[in-house]
Amino acid sequence: MAAESVAAFRAQYRREHVPAGYRGWRHLLFTFGIGGAAVAGAILQLEQVRPLEWLAIPLTFIYTNFAEYWGHRGPMHHLKRGLRPVYERHTRQHHRFFTDQRMELDGLGDLRAVLFPPVLMIFFFTAFALPLGLALAWAASPNVAWLYIATSLGYFLNYEFLHMAYHLPASHPVARWPLIGRLKRLHQAHHDPSLMARCNFNITYPIFDAVFGTLHRPRR
Ligand SMILES: [Zn+2]
Ligand SMILES: [Zn+2]
């Protein structure tokens, strides 16, 4: 997409999709404040965790990495019944707001095009995290359920942080961390309109891109 059409889309997005009272810092505070408090709350529920129960952490990490891959390769890039808002926000908006040629946001107000809206955060938590947490409490133990909740929410916050970091200006101190630079190159290749439906569906760590053969490492 040419630079002019990205600029035109950004102007249109800010007019049509960013409410007048939107403040990026409040969105950040909601995501990391409420999300961080929920992780801390789940950790505080743990009682005398047995060695085997700690396995819930790596298992949840792998499961969530798979969910990130599947969600992004599936409904975020292909219209699925009942999940239209997810497709609209990602393919029709996020990928037109940011391309591989124009990855940086222009200000905190543009976080609206990066972070999950609070309403979708609550939807994902109640539709996916909560039922599995309740099932684990019943089938395994309350400790396993709380470890699952804490790890999956922590993973989500890590996802939001990394994705935001990829879209920060290159001069920002966080954007200069070596790990961020390496992971950003993968996400930037995914923002190439000709590649977005084919590769680099993991937004954090490319484990399932490697497993399913969709990892694309661009040449520097
Ligand atoms: Zn992105
Ligand atoms: Zn995408």
mmCIF file with all atom_site columns, C-alpha atoms and ligand atoms in Angstrom:
data_model
loop_
_atom_site.group_PDB
_atom_site.id
_atom_site.type_symbol
_atom_site.label_atom_id
_atom_site.label_alt_id
_atom_site.label_comp_id
_atom_site.label_asym_id
_atom_site.label_entity_id
_atom_site.label_seq_id
_atom_site.pdbx_PDB_ins_code
_atom_site.Cartn_x
_atom_site.Cartn_y
_atom_site.Cartn_z
_atom_site.occupancy
_atom_site.B_iso_or_equiv
_atom_site.pdbx_formal_charge
_atom_site.auth_seq_id
_atom_site.auth_comp_id
_atom_site.auth_asym_id
_atom_site.auth_atom_id
_atom_site.pdbx_PDB_model_num
ATOM   1   C  CA . MET A 1 1   ? 0.000   0.000   0.000  1.00 0.00 ? 1   MET A CA 1
ATOM   2   C  CA . ALA A 1 2   ? 1.414   3.394   -0.984 1.00 0.00 ? 2   ALA A CA 1
ATOM   3   C  CA . ALA A 1 3   ? 2.416   5.856   1.736  1.00 0.00 ? 3   ALA A CA 1
ATOM   4   C  CA . GLU A 1 4   ? -0.402  8.240   0.699  1.00 0.00 ? 4   GLU A CA 1
ATOM   5   C  CA . SER A 1 5   ? -3.106  5.596   1.120  1.00 0.00 ? 5   SER A CA 1
ATOM   6   C  CA . VAL A 1 6   ? -1.777  4.684   4.598  1.00 0.00 ? 6   VAL A CA 1
ATOM   7   C  CA . ALA A 1 7   ? -1.877  8.376   5.527  1.00 0.00 ? 7   ALA A CA 1
ATOM   8   C  CA . ALA A 1 8   ? -5.426  8.681   4.128  1.00 0.00 ? 8   ALA A CA 1
ATOM   9   C  CA . PHE A 1 9   ? -6.563  5.557   6.011  1.00 0.00 ? 9   PHE A CA 1
ATOM   10  C  CA . ARG A 1 10  ? -5.016  6.838   9.262  1.00 0.00 ? 10  ARG A CA 1
ATOM   11  C  CA . ALA A 1 11  ? -6.926  10.127  8.926  1.00 0.00 ? 11  ALA A CA 1
ATOM   12  C  CA . GLN A 1 12  ? -10.167 8.238   8.196  1.00 0.00 ? 12  GLN A CA 1
ATOM   13  C  CA . TYR A 1 13  ? -9.605  5.791   11.097 1.00 0.00 ? 13  TYR A CA 1
ATOM   14  C  CA . ARG A 1 14  ? -8.982  8.631   13.548 1.00 0.00 ? 14  ARG A CA 1
ATOM   15  C  CA . ARG A 1 15  ? -12.179 10.360  12.368 1.00 0.00 ? 15  ARG A CA 1
ATOM   16  C  CA . GLU A 1 16  ? -14.424 7.289   12.364 1.00 0.00 ? 16  GLU A CA 1
ATOM   17  C  CA . HIS A 1 17  ? -13.062 4.879   14.981 1.00 0.00 ? 17  HIS A CA 1
ATOM   18  C  CA . VAL A 1 18  ? -11.404 6.953   17.713 1.00 0.00 ? 18  VAL A CA 1
ATOM   19  C  CA . PRO A 1 19  ? -13.981 8.509   20.085 1.00 0.00 ? 19  PRO A CA 1
ATOM   20  C  CA . ALA A 1 20  ? -13.394 12.179  20.923 1.00 0.00 ? 20  ALA A CA 1
ATOM   21  C  CA . GLY A 1 21  ? -12.640 11.391  24.572 1.00 0.00 ? 21  GLY A CA 1
ATOM   22  C  CA . TYR A 1 22  ? -10.185 8.552   23.807 1.00 0.00 ? 22  TYR A CA 1
ATOM   23  C  CA . ARG A 1 23  ? -6.890  8.777   25.687 1.00 0.00 ? 23  ARG A CA 1
ATOM   24  C  CA . GLY A 1 24  ? -4.105  6.306   24.939 1.00 0.00 ? 24  GLY A CA 1
ATOM   25  C  CA . TRP A 1 25  ? -2.680  6.492   28.468 1.00 0.00 ? 25  TRP A CA 1
ATOM   26  C  CA . ARG A 1 26  ? -6.073  5.495   29.945 1.00 0.00 ? 26  ARG A CA 1
ATOM   27  C  CA . HIS A 1 27  ? -6.195  2.489   27.595 1.00 0.00 ? 27  HIS A CA 1
ATOM   28  C  CA . LEU A 1 28  ? -2.661  1.535   28.711 1.00 0.00 ? 28  LEU A CA 1
ATOM   29  C  CA . LEU A 1 29  ? -3.624  1.943   32.356 1.00 0.00 ? 29  LEU A CA 1
ATOM   30  C  CA . PHE A 1 30  ? -6.743  -0.220  31.928 1.00 0.00 ? 30  PHE A CA 1
ATOM   31  C  CA . THR A 1 31  ? -4.875  -3.003  30.119 1.00 0.00 ? 31  THR A CA 1
ATOM   32  C  CA . PHE A 1 32  ? -1.788  -3.194  32.311 1.00 0.00 ? 32  PHE A CA 1
ATOM   33  C  CA . GLY A 1 33  ? -3.341  -1.888  35.552 1.00 0.00 ? 33  GLY A CA 1
ATOM   34  C  CA . ILE A 1 34  ? -6.442  -4.111  35.655 1.00 0.00 ? 34  ILE A CA 1
ATOM   35  C  CA . GLY A 1 35  ? -4.621  -6.973  33.885 1.00 0.00 ? 35  GLY A CA 1
ATOM   36  C  CA . GLY A 1 36  ? -1.622  -6.748  36.251 1.00 0.00 ? 36  GLY A CA 1
ATOM   37  C  CA . ALA A 1 37  ? -3.923  -6.605  39.312 1.00 0.00 ? 37  ALA A CA 1
ATOM   38  C  CA . ALA A 1 38  ? -5.777  -9.717  38.064 1.00 0.00 ? 38  ALA A CA 1
ATOM   39  C  CA . VAL A 1 39  ? -2.470  -11.617 37.657 1.00 0.00 ? 39  VAL A CA 1
ATOM   40  C  CA . ALA A 1 40  ? -1.416  -10.580 41.188 1.00 0.00 ? 40  ALA A CA 1
ATOM   41  C  CA . GLY A 1 41  ? -4.861  -11.552 42.540 1.00 0.00 ? 41  GLY A CA 1
ATOM   42  C  CA . ALA A 1 42  ? -4.612  -15.023 40.957 1.00 0.00 ? 42  ALA A CA 1
ATOM   43  C  CA . ILE A 1 43  ? -1.088  -15.555 42.375 1.00 0.00 ? 43  ILE A CA 1
ATOM   44  C  CA . LEU A 1 44  ? -2.310  -14.587 45.851 1.00 0.00 ? 44  LEU A CA 1
ATOM   45  C  CA . GLN A 1 45  ? -4.871  -17.425 45.711 1.00 0.00 ? 45  GLN A CA 1
ATOM   46  C  CA . LEU A 1 46  ? -2.152  -20.112 45.486 1.00 0.00 ? 46  LEU A CA 1
ATOM   47  C  CA . GLU A 1 47  ? -1.746  -22.369 48.521 1.00 0.00 ? 47  GLU A CA 1
ATOM   48  C  CA . GLN A 1 48  ? 1.086   -24.871 49.033 1.00 0.00 ? 48  GLN A CA 1
ATOM   49  C  CA . VAL A 1 49  ? 1.587   -25.638 45.346 1.00 0.00 ? 49  VAL A CA 1
ATOM   50  C  CA . ARG A 1 50  ? 2.739   -29.224 44.775 1.00 0.00 ? 50  ARG A CA 1
ATOM   51  C  CA . PRO A 1 51  ? 5.669   -29.875 42.361 1.00 0.00 ? 51  PRO A CA 1
ATOM   52  C  CA . LEU A 1 52  ? 3.411   -31.358 39.648 1.00 0.00 ? 52  LEU A CA 1
ATOM   53  C  CA . GLU A 1 53  ? 1.015   -28.394 39.804 1.00 0.00 ? 53  GLU A CA 1
ATOM   54  C  CA . TRP A 1 54  ? 3.802   -26.008 38.685 1.00 0.00 ? 54  TRP A CA 1
ATOM   55  C  CA . LEU A 1 55  ? 3.663   -27.794 35.315 1.00 0.00 ? 55  LEU A CA 1
ATOM   56  C  CA . ALA A 1 56  ? 0.526   -25.707 34.680 1.00 0.00 ? 56  ALA A CA 1
ATOM   57  C  CA . ILE A 1 57  ? 2.839   -22.746 33.850 1.00 0.00 ? 57  ILE A CA 1
ATOM   58  C  CA . PRO A 1 58  ? 4.777   -24.232 30.863 1.00 0.00 ? 58  PRO A CA 1
ATOM   59  C  CA . LEU A 1 59  ? 1.681   -26.099 29.619 1.00 0.00 ? 59  LEU A CA 1
ATOM   60  C  CA . THR A 1 60  ? -0.394  -22.888 29.689 1.00 0.00 ? 60  THR A CA 1
ATOM   61  C  CA . PHE A 1 61  ? 2.420   -21.012 27.929 1.00 0.00 ? 61  PHE A CA 1
ATOM   62  C  CA . ILE A 1 62  ? 2.493   -23.535 25.059 1.00 0.00 ? 62  ILE A CA 1
ATOM   63  C  CA . TYR A 1 63  ? -1.316  -23.667 24.868 1.00 0.00 ? 63  TYR A CA 1
ATOM   64  C  CA . THR A 1 64  ? -1.568  -19.854 24.775 1.00 0.00 ? 64  THR A CA 1
ATOM   65  C  CA . ASN A 1 65  ? 1.153   -19.600 22.119 1.00 0.00 ? 65  ASN A CA 1
ATOM   66  C  CA . PHE A 1 66  ? -0.903  -22.032 20.025 1.00 0.00 ? 66  PHE A CA 1
ATOM   67  C  CA . ALA A 1 67  ? -4.113  -20.032 20.671 1.00 0.00 ? 67  ALA A CA 1
ATOM   68  C  CA . GLU A 1 68  ? -2.319  -16.838 19.576 1.00 0.00 ? 68  GLU A CA 1
ATOM   69  C  CA . TYR A 1 69  ? -1.160  -18.567 16.373 1.00 0.00 ? 69  TYR A CA 1
ATOM   70  C  CA . TRP A 1 70  ? -4.531  -20.138 15.614 1.00 0.00 ? 70  TRP A CA 1
ATOM   71  C  CA . GLY A 1 71  ? -6.551  -16.997 16.443 1.00 0.00 ? 71  GLY A CA 1
ATOM   72  C  CA . HIS A 1 72  ? -4.336  -14.845 14.243 1.00 0.00 ? 72  HIS A CA 1
ATOM   73  C  CA . ARG A 1 73  ? -4.066  -17.276 11.319 1.00 0.00 ? 73  ARG A CA 1
ATOM   74  C  CA . GLY A 1 74  ? -7.826  -18.022 11.560 1.00 0.00 ? 74  GLY A CA 1
ATOM   75  C  CA . PRO A 1 75  ? -10.450 -15.418 12.594 1.00 0.00 ? 75  PRO A CA 1
ATOM   76  C  CA . MET A 1 76  ? -8.121  -12.390 12.609 1.00 0.00 ? 76  MET A CA 1
ATOM   77  C  CA . HIS A 1 77  ? -7.321  -12.946 8.900  1.00 0.00 ? 77  HIS A CA 1
ATOM   78  C  CA . HIS A 1 78  ? -10.382 -14.907 7.740  1.00 0.00 ? 78  HIS A CA 1
ATOM   79  C  CA . LEU A 1 79  ? -13.963 -13.791 8.294  1.00 0.00 ? 79  LEU A CA 1
ATOM   80  C  CA . LYS A 1 80  ? -15.667 -16.331 10.602 1.00 0.00 ? 80  LYS A CA 1
ATOM   81  C  CA . ARG A 1 81  ? -19.299 -16.257 11.660 1.00 0.00 ? 81  ARG A CA 1
ATOM   82  C  CA . GLY A 1 82  ? -19.784 -14.555 15.036 1.00 0.00 ? 82  GLY A CA 1
ATOM   83  C  CA . LEU A 1 83  ? -16.232 -13.150 15.051 1.00 0.00 ? 83  LEU A CA 1
ATOM   84  C  CA . ARG A 1 84  ? -16.602 -10.348 12.493 1.00 0.00 ? 84  ARG A CA 1
ATOM   85  C  CA . PRO A 1 85  ? -15.360 -7.590  14.892 1.00 0.00 ? 85  PRO A CA 1
ATOM   86  C  CA . VAL A 1 86  ? -12.081 -9.504  15.334 1.00 0.00 ? 86  VAL A CA 1
ATOM   87  C  CA . TYR A 1 87  ? -11.553 -9.698  11.535 1.00 0.00 ? 87  TYR A CA 1
ATOM   88  C  CA . GLU A 1 88  ? -12.600 -6.076  10.976 1.00 0.00 ? 88  GLU A CA 1
ATOM   89  C  CA . ARG A 1 89  ? -10.289 -4.723  13.674 1.00 0.00 ? 89  ARG A CA 1
ATOM   90  C  CA . HIS A 1 90  ? -7.298  -6.732  12.560 1.00 0.00 ? 90  HIS A CA 1
ATOM   91  C  CA . THR A 1 91  ? -7.292  -7.240  8.773  1.00 0.00 ? 91  THR A CA 1
ATOM   92  C  CA . ARG A 1 92  ? -9.430  -4.266  7.752  1.00 0.00 ? 92  ARG A CA 1
ATOM   93  C  CA . GLN A 1 93  ? -8.068  -1.749  10.258 1.00 0.00 ? 93  GLN A CA 1
ATOM   94  C  CA . HIS A 1 94  ? -4.781  -2.731  11.963 1.00 0.00 ? 94  HIS A CA 1
ATOM   95  C  CA . HIS A 1 95  ? -3.188  -3.940  8.708  1.00 0.00 ? 95  HIS A CA 1
ATOM   96  C  CA . ARG A 1 96  ? -4.221  -0.806  6.820  1.00 0.00 ? 96  ARG A CA 1
ATOM   97  C  CA . PHE A 1 97  ? -3.116  1.518   9.624  1.00 0.00 ? 97  PHE A CA 1
ATOM   98  C  CA . PHE A 1 98  ? 0.325   -0.156  9.779  1.00 0.00 ? 98  PHE A CA 1
ATOM   99  C  CA . THR A 1 99  ? 2.189   -1.675  6.826  1.00 0.00 ? 99  THR A CA 1
ATOM   100 C  CA . ASP A 1 100 ? 5.746   -3.002  6.626  1.00 0.00 ? 100 ASP A CA 1
ATOM   101 C  CA . GLN A 1 101 ? 6.678   0.423   5.162  1.00 0.00 ? 101 GLN A CA 1
ATOM   102 C  CA . ARG A 1 102 ? 4.954   2.406   7.918  1.00 0.00 ? 102 ARG A CA 1
ATOM   103 C  CA . MET A 1 103 ? 5.099   0.515   11.238 1.00 0.00 ? 103 MET A CA 1
ATOM   104 C  CA . GLU A 1 104 ? 5.245   3.399   13.715 1.00 0.00 ? 104 GLU A CA 1
ATOM   105 C  CA . LEU A 1 105 ? 2.353   5.020   15.534 1.00 0.00 ? 105 LEU A CA 1
ATOM   106 C  CA . ASP A 1 106 ? 2.267   8.819   15.485 1.00 0.00 ? 106 ASP A CA 1
ATOM   107 C  CA . GLY A 1 107 ? 1.144   9.362   19.080 1.00 0.00 ? 107 GLY A CA 1
ATOM   108 C  CA . LEU A 1 108 ? -0.548  7.781   22.104 1.00 0.00 ? 108 LEU A CA 1
ATOM   109 C  CA . GLY A 1 109 ? -3.976  8.246   20.449 1.00 0.00 ? 109 GLY A CA 1
ATOM   110 C  CA . ASP A 1 110 ? -2.952  5.644   17.850 1.00 0.00 ? 110 ASP A CA 1
ATOM   111 C  CA . LEU A 1 111 ? -2.828  2.974   20.592 1.00 0.00 ? 111 LEU A CA 1
ATOM   112 C  CA . ARG A 1 112 ? -6.513  2.552   19.740 1.00 0.00 ? 112 ARG A CA 1
ATOM   113 C  CA . ALA A 1 113 ? -5.315  0.766   16.563 1.00 0.00 ? 113 ALA A CA 1
ATOM   114 C  CA . VAL A 1 114 ? -2.856  -1.463  18.497 1.00 0.00 ? 114 VAL A CA 1
ATOM   115 C  CA . LEU A 1 115 ? -4.242  -2.562  21.887 1.00 0.00 ? 115 LEU A CA 1
ATOM   116 C  CA . PHE A 1 116 ? -7.296  -4.797  22.293 1.00 0.00 ? 116 PHE A CA 1
ATOM   117 C  CA . PRO A 1 117 ? -10.336 -2.701  23.280 1.00 0.00 ? 117 PRO A CA 1
ATOM   118 C  CA . PRO A 1 118 ? -11.401 -3.308  26.924 1.00 0.00 ? 118 PRO A CA 1
ATOM   119 C  CA . VAL A 1 119 ? -14.713 -4.832  25.764 1.00 0.00 ? 119 VAL A CA 1
ATOM   120 C  CA . LEU A 1 120 ? -12.868 -7.506  23.706 1.00 0.00 ? 120 LEU A CA 1
ATOM   121 C  CA . MET A 1 121 ? -10.507 -8.164  26.647 1.00 0.00 ? 121 MET A CA 1
ATOM   122 C  CA . ILE A 1 122 ? -13.529 -8.869  28.875 1.00 0.00 ? 122 ILE A CA 1
ATOM   123 C  CA . PHE A 1 123 ? -15.152 -10.985 26.122 1.00 0.00 ? 123 PHE A CA 1
ATOM   124 C  CA . PHE A 1 124 ? -12.044 -13.172 25.668 1.00 0.00 ? 124 PHE A CA 1
ATOM   125 C  CA . PHE A 1 125 ? -11.622 -13.585 29.406 1.00 0.00 ? 125 PHE A CA 1
ATOM   126 C  CA . THR A 1 126 ? -15.220 -14.660 30.049 1.00 0.00 ? 126 THR A CA 1
ATOM   127 C  CA . ALA A 1 127 ? -15.593 -16.722 26.842 1.00 0.00 ? 127 ALA A CA 1
ATOM   128 C  CA . PHE A 1 128 ? -12.271 -18.593 26.918 1.00 0.00 ? 128 PHE A CA 1
ATOM   129 C  CA . ALA A 1 129 ? -10.137 -18.145 30.063 1.00 0.00 ? 129 ALA A CA 1
ATOM   130 C  CA . LEU A 1 130 ? -12.876 -18.395 32.711 1.00 0.00 ? 130 LEU A CA 1
ATOM   131 C  CA . PRO A 1 131 ? -14.622 -21.630 31.518 1.00 0.00 ? 131 PRO A CA 1
ATOM   132 C  CA . LEU A 1 132 ? -11.291 -23.465 31.175 1.00 0.00 ? 132 LEU A CA 1
ATOM   133 C  CA . GLY A 1 133 ? -10.206 -22.141 34.590 1.00 0.00 ? 133 GLY A CA 1
ATOM   134 C  CA . LEU A 1 134 ? -13.411 -23.489 36.180 1.00 0.00 ? 134 LEU A CA 1
ATOM   135 C  CA . ALA A 1 135 ? -12.969 -26.825 34.384 1.00 0.00 ? 135 ALA A CA 1
ATOM   136 C  CA . LEU A 1 136 ? -9.371  -27.074 35.662 1.00 0.00 ? 136 LEU A CA 1
ATOM   137 C  CA . ALA A 1 137 ? -10.445 -26.253 39.228 1.00 0.00 ? 137 ALA A CA 1
ATOM   138 C  CA . TRP A 1 138 ? -12.947 -29.110 39.014 1.00 0.00 ? 138 TRP A CA 1
ATOM   139 C  CA . ALA A 1 139 ? -10.824 -31.657 37.102 1.00 0.00 ? 139 ALA A CA 1
ATOM   140 C  CA . ALA A 1 140 ? -7.350  -30.883 38.558 1.00 0.00 ? 140 ALA A CA 1
ATOM   141 C  CA . SER A 1 141 ? -7.108  -28.495 41.527 1.00 0.00 ? 141 SER A CA 1
ATOM   142 C  CA . PRO A 1 142 ? -7.742  -24.833 42.431 1.00 0.00 ? 142 PRO A CA 1
ATOM   143 C  CA . ASN A 1 143 ? -3.951  -24.213 42.325 1.00 0.00 ? 143 ASN A CA 1
ATOM   144 C  CA . VAL A 1 144 ? -3.779  -25.465 38.717 1.00 0.00 ? 144 VAL A CA 1
ATOM   145 C  CA . ALA A 1 145 ? -6.728  -23.208 37.811 1.00 0.00 ? 145 ALA A CA 1
ATOM   146 C  CA . TRP A 1 146 ? -5.124  -20.123 39.415 1.00 0.00 ? 146 TRP A CA 1
ATOM   147 C  CA . LEU A 1 147 ? -1.753  -20.877 37.782 1.00 0.00 ? 147 LEU A CA 1
ATOM   148 C  CA . TYR A 1 148 ? -3.552  -21.181 34.427 1.00 0.00 ? 148 TYR A CA 1
ATOM   149 C  CA . ILE A 1 149 ? -5.382  -17.854 34.944 1.00 0.00 ? 149 ILE A CA 1
ATOM   150 C  CA . ALA A 1 150 ? -2.202  -16.050 36.071 1.00 0.00 ? 150 ALA A CA 1
ATOM   151 C  CA . THR A 1 151 ? -0.072  -17.461 33.217 1.00 0.00 ? 151 THR A CA 1
ATOM   152 C  CA . SER A 1 152 ? -2.605  -16.872 30.438 1.00 0.00 ? 152 SER A CA 1
ATOM   153 C  CA . LEU A 1 153 ? -3.329  -13.312 31.606 1.00 0.00 ? 153 LEU A CA 1
ATOM   154 C  CA . GLY A 1 154 ? 0.406   -12.655 32.016 1.00 0.00 ? 154 GLY A CA 1
ATOM   155 C  CA . TYR A 1 155 ? 0.925   -14.000 28.500 1.00 0.00 ? 155 TYR A CA 1
ATOM   156 C  CA . PHE A 1 156 ? -1.771  -11.660 27.191 1.00 0.00 ? 156 PHE A CA 1
ATOM   157 C  CA . LEU A 1 157 ? -0.072  -8.656  28.849 1.00 0.00 ? 157 LEU A CA 1
ATOM   158 C  CA . ASN A 1 158 ? 3.258   -9.755  27.345 1.00 0.00 ? 158 ASN A CA 1
ATOM   159 C  CA . TYR A 1 159 ? 1.525   -9.974  23.929 1.00 0.00 ? 159 TYR A CA 1
ATOM   160 C  CA . GLU A 1 160 ? 0.114   -6.457  24.266 1.00 0.00 ? 160 GLU A CA 1
ATOM   161 C  CA . PHE A 1 161 ? 3.474   -5.084  25.426 1.00 0.00 ? 161 PHE A CA 1
ATOM   162 C  CA . LEU A 1 162 ? 5.472   -6.699  22.608 1.00 0.00 ? 162 LEU A CA 1
ATOM   163 C  CA . HIS A 1 163 ? 2.953   -5.762  19.913 1.00 0.00 ? 163 HIS A CA 1
ATOM   164 C  CA . MET A 1 164 ? 2.924   -2.168  21.136 1.00 0.00 ? 164 MET A CA 1
ATOM   165 C  CA . ALA A 1 165 ? 6.745   -2.147  21.183 1.00 0.00 ? 165 ALA A CA 1
ATOM   166 C  CA . TYR A 1 166 ? 6.877   -3.274  17.505 1.00 0.00 ? 166 TYR A CA 1
ATOM   167 C  CA . HIS A 1 167 ? 4.755   -0.252  16.579 1.00 0.00 ? 167 HIS A CA 1
ATOM   168 C  CA . LEU A 1 168 ? 6.736   2.334   18.612 1.00 0.00 ? 168 LEU A CA 1
ATOM   169 C  CA . PRO A 1 169 ? 8.998   4.788   16.779 1.00 0.00 ? 169 PRO A CA 1
ATOM   170 C  CA . ALA A 1 170 ? 12.406  3.184   16.076 1.00 0.00 ? 170 ALA A CA 1
ATOM   171 C  CA . SER A 1 171 ? 14.076  5.846   18.269 1.00 0.00 ? 171 SER A CA 1
ATOM   172 C  CA . HIS A 1 172 ? 12.073  4.845   21.388 1.00 0.00 ? 172 HIS A CA 1
ATOM   173 C  CA . PRO A 1 173 ? 14.331  3.208   24.058 1.00 0.00 ? 173 PRO A CA 1
ATOM   174 C  CA . VAL A 1 174 ? 12.066  0.111   24.287 1.00 0.00 ? 174 VAL A CA 1
ATOM   175 C  CA . ALA A 1 175 ? 12.143  -0.350  20.487 1.00 0.00 ? 175 ALA A CA 1
ATOM   176 C  CA . ARG A 1 176 ? 15.948  -0.559  20.732 1.00 0.00 ? 176 ARG A CA 1
ATOM   177 C  CA . TRP A 1 177 ? 16.053  -3.607  23.014 1.00 0.00 ? 177 TRP A CA 1
ATOM   178 C  CA . PRO A 1 178 ? 17.743  -6.408  21.004 1.00 0.00 ? 178 PRO A CA 1
ATOM   179 C  CA . LEU A 1 179 ? 14.929  -8.951  21.614 1.00 0.00 ? 179 LEU A CA 1
ATOM   180 C  CA . ILE A 1 180 ? 12.291  -6.418  20.506 1.00 0.00 ? 180 ILE A CA 1
ATOM   181 C  CA . GLY A 1 181 ? 14.299  -5.690  17.340 1.00 0.00 ? 181 GLY A CA 1
ATOM   182 C  CA . ARG A 1 182 ? 14.515  -9.373  16.408 1.00 0.00 ? 182 ARG A CA 1
ATOM   183 C  CA . LEU A 1 183 ? 10.817  -10.084 17.050 1.00 0.00 ? 183 LEU A CA 1
ATOM   184 C  CA . LYS A 1 184 ? 9.766   -6.830  15.370 1.00 0.00 ? 184 LYS A CA 1
ATOM   185 C  CA . ARG A 1 185 ? 11.415  -7.879  12.086 1.00 0.00 ? 185 ARG A CA 1
ATOM   186 C  CA . LEU A 1 186 ? 9.145   -10.949 11.990 1.00 0.00 ? 186 LEU A CA 1
ATOM   187 C  CA . HIS A 1 187 ? 6.010   -8.891  12.718 1.00 0.00 ? 187 HIS A CA 1
ATOM   188 C  CA . GLN A 1 188 ? 7.060   -6.229  10.202 1.00 0.00 ? 188 GLN A CA 1
ATOM   189 C  CA . ALA A 1 189 ? 7.293   -8.922  7.491  1.00 0.00 ? 189 ALA A CA 1
ATOM   190 C  CA . HIS A 1 190 ? 3.770   -10.038 8.510  1.00 0.00 ? 190 HIS A CA 1
ATOM   191 C  CA . HIS A 1 191 ? 2.601   -6.439  7.898  1.00 0.00 ? 191 HIS A CA 1
ATOM   192 C  CA . ASP A 1 192 ? 3.683   -6.719  4.228  1.00 0.00 ? 192 ASP A CA 1
ATOM   193 C  CA . PRO A 1 193 ? 0.220   -6.908  2.559  1.00 0.00 ? 193 PRO A CA 1
ATOM   194 C  CA . SER A 1 194 ? 1.434   -9.661  0.215  1.00 0.00 ? 194 SER A CA 1
ATOM   195 C  CA . LEU A 1 195 ? 2.605   -11.816 3.185  1.00 0.00 ? 195 LEU A CA 1
ATOM   196 C  CA . MET A 1 196 ? 0.058   -11.075 5.921  1.00 0.00 ? 196 MET A CA 1
ATOM   197 C  CA . ALA A 1 197 ? -2.187  -14.094 5.211  1.00 0.00 ? 197 ALA A CA 1
ATOM   198 C  CA . ARG A 1 198 ? 0.774   -16.467 4.746  1.00 0.00 ? 198 ARG A CA 1
ATOM   199 C  CA . CYS A 1 199 ? 3.406   -16.118 7.489  1.00 0.00 ? 199 CYS A CA 1
ATOM   200 C  CA . ASN A 1 200 ? 4.481   -15.011 10.971 1.00 0.00 ? 200 ASN A CA 1
ATOM   201 C  CA . PHE A 1 201 ? 1.175   -15.520 12.789 1.00 0.00 ? 201 PHE A CA 1
ATOM   202 C  CA . ASN A 1 202 ? 2.789   -15.711 16.236 1.00 0.00 ? 202 ASN A CA 1
ATOM   203 C  CA . ILE A 1 203 ? 2.983   -12.134 17.465 1.00 0.00 ? 203 ILE A CA 1
ATOM   204 C  CA . THR A 1 204 ? 5.134   -12.984 20.496 1.00 0.00 ? 204 THR A CA 1
ATOM   205 C  CA . TYR A 1 205 ? 7.485   -15.988 20.208 1.00 0.00 ? 205 TYR A CA 1
ATOM   206 C  CA . PRO A 1 206 ? 7.356   -17.830 16.843 1.00 0.00 ? 206 PRO A CA 1
ATOM   207 C  CA . ILE A 1 207 ? 7.006   -21.368 18.258 1.00 0.00 ? 207 ILE A CA 1
ATOM   208 C  CA . PHE A 1 208 ? 3.987   -22.509 16.224 1.00 0.00 ? 208 PHE A CA 1
ATOM   209 C  CA . ASP A 1 209 ? 5.142   -20.646 13.100 1.00 0.00 ? 209 ASP A CA 1
ATOM   210 C  CA . ALA A 1 210 ? 8.189   -22.928 13.300 1.00 0.00 ? 210 ALA A CA 1
ATOM   211 C  CA . VAL A 1 211 ? 6.008   -26.005 13.971 1.00 0.00 ? 211 VAL A CA 1
ATOM   212 C  CA . PHE A 1 212 ? 3.625   -25.314 11.045 1.00 0.00 ? 212 PHE A CA 1
ATOM   213 C  CA . GLY A 1 213 ? 6.276   -24.061 8.600  1.00 0.00 ? 213 GLY A CA 1
ATOM   214 C  CA . THR A 1 214 ? 4.960   -20.479 8.378  1.00 0.00 ? 214 THR A CA 1
ATOM   215 C  CA . LEU A 1 215 ? 8.019   -18.769 9.888  1.00 0.00 ? 215 LEU A CA 1
ATOM   216 C  CA . HIS A 1 216 ? 9.473   -16.206 7.490  1.00 0.00 ? 216 HIS A CA 1
ATOM   217 C  CA . ARG A 1 217 ? 12.743  -14.530 8.467  1.00 0.00 ? 217 ARG A CA 1
ATOM   218 C  CA . PRO A 1 218 ? 13.232  -11.473 6.264  1.00 0.00 ? 218 PRO A CA 1
ATOM   219 C  CA . ARG A 1 219 ? 16.753  -10.657 5.145  1.00 0.00 ? 219 ARG A CA 1
ATOM   220 C  CA . ARG A 1 220 ? 18.107  -7.550  6.849  1.00 0.00 ? 220 ARG A CA 1
HETATM 221 ZN ZN . ZN  B 2 .   ? 0.882   -5.172  14.199 1.00 0.00 ? 1   ZN  B ZN 1
HETATM 222 ZN ZN . ZN  B 2 .   ? -2.158  -10.019 11.047 1.00 0.00 ? 2   ZN  B ZN 1
#
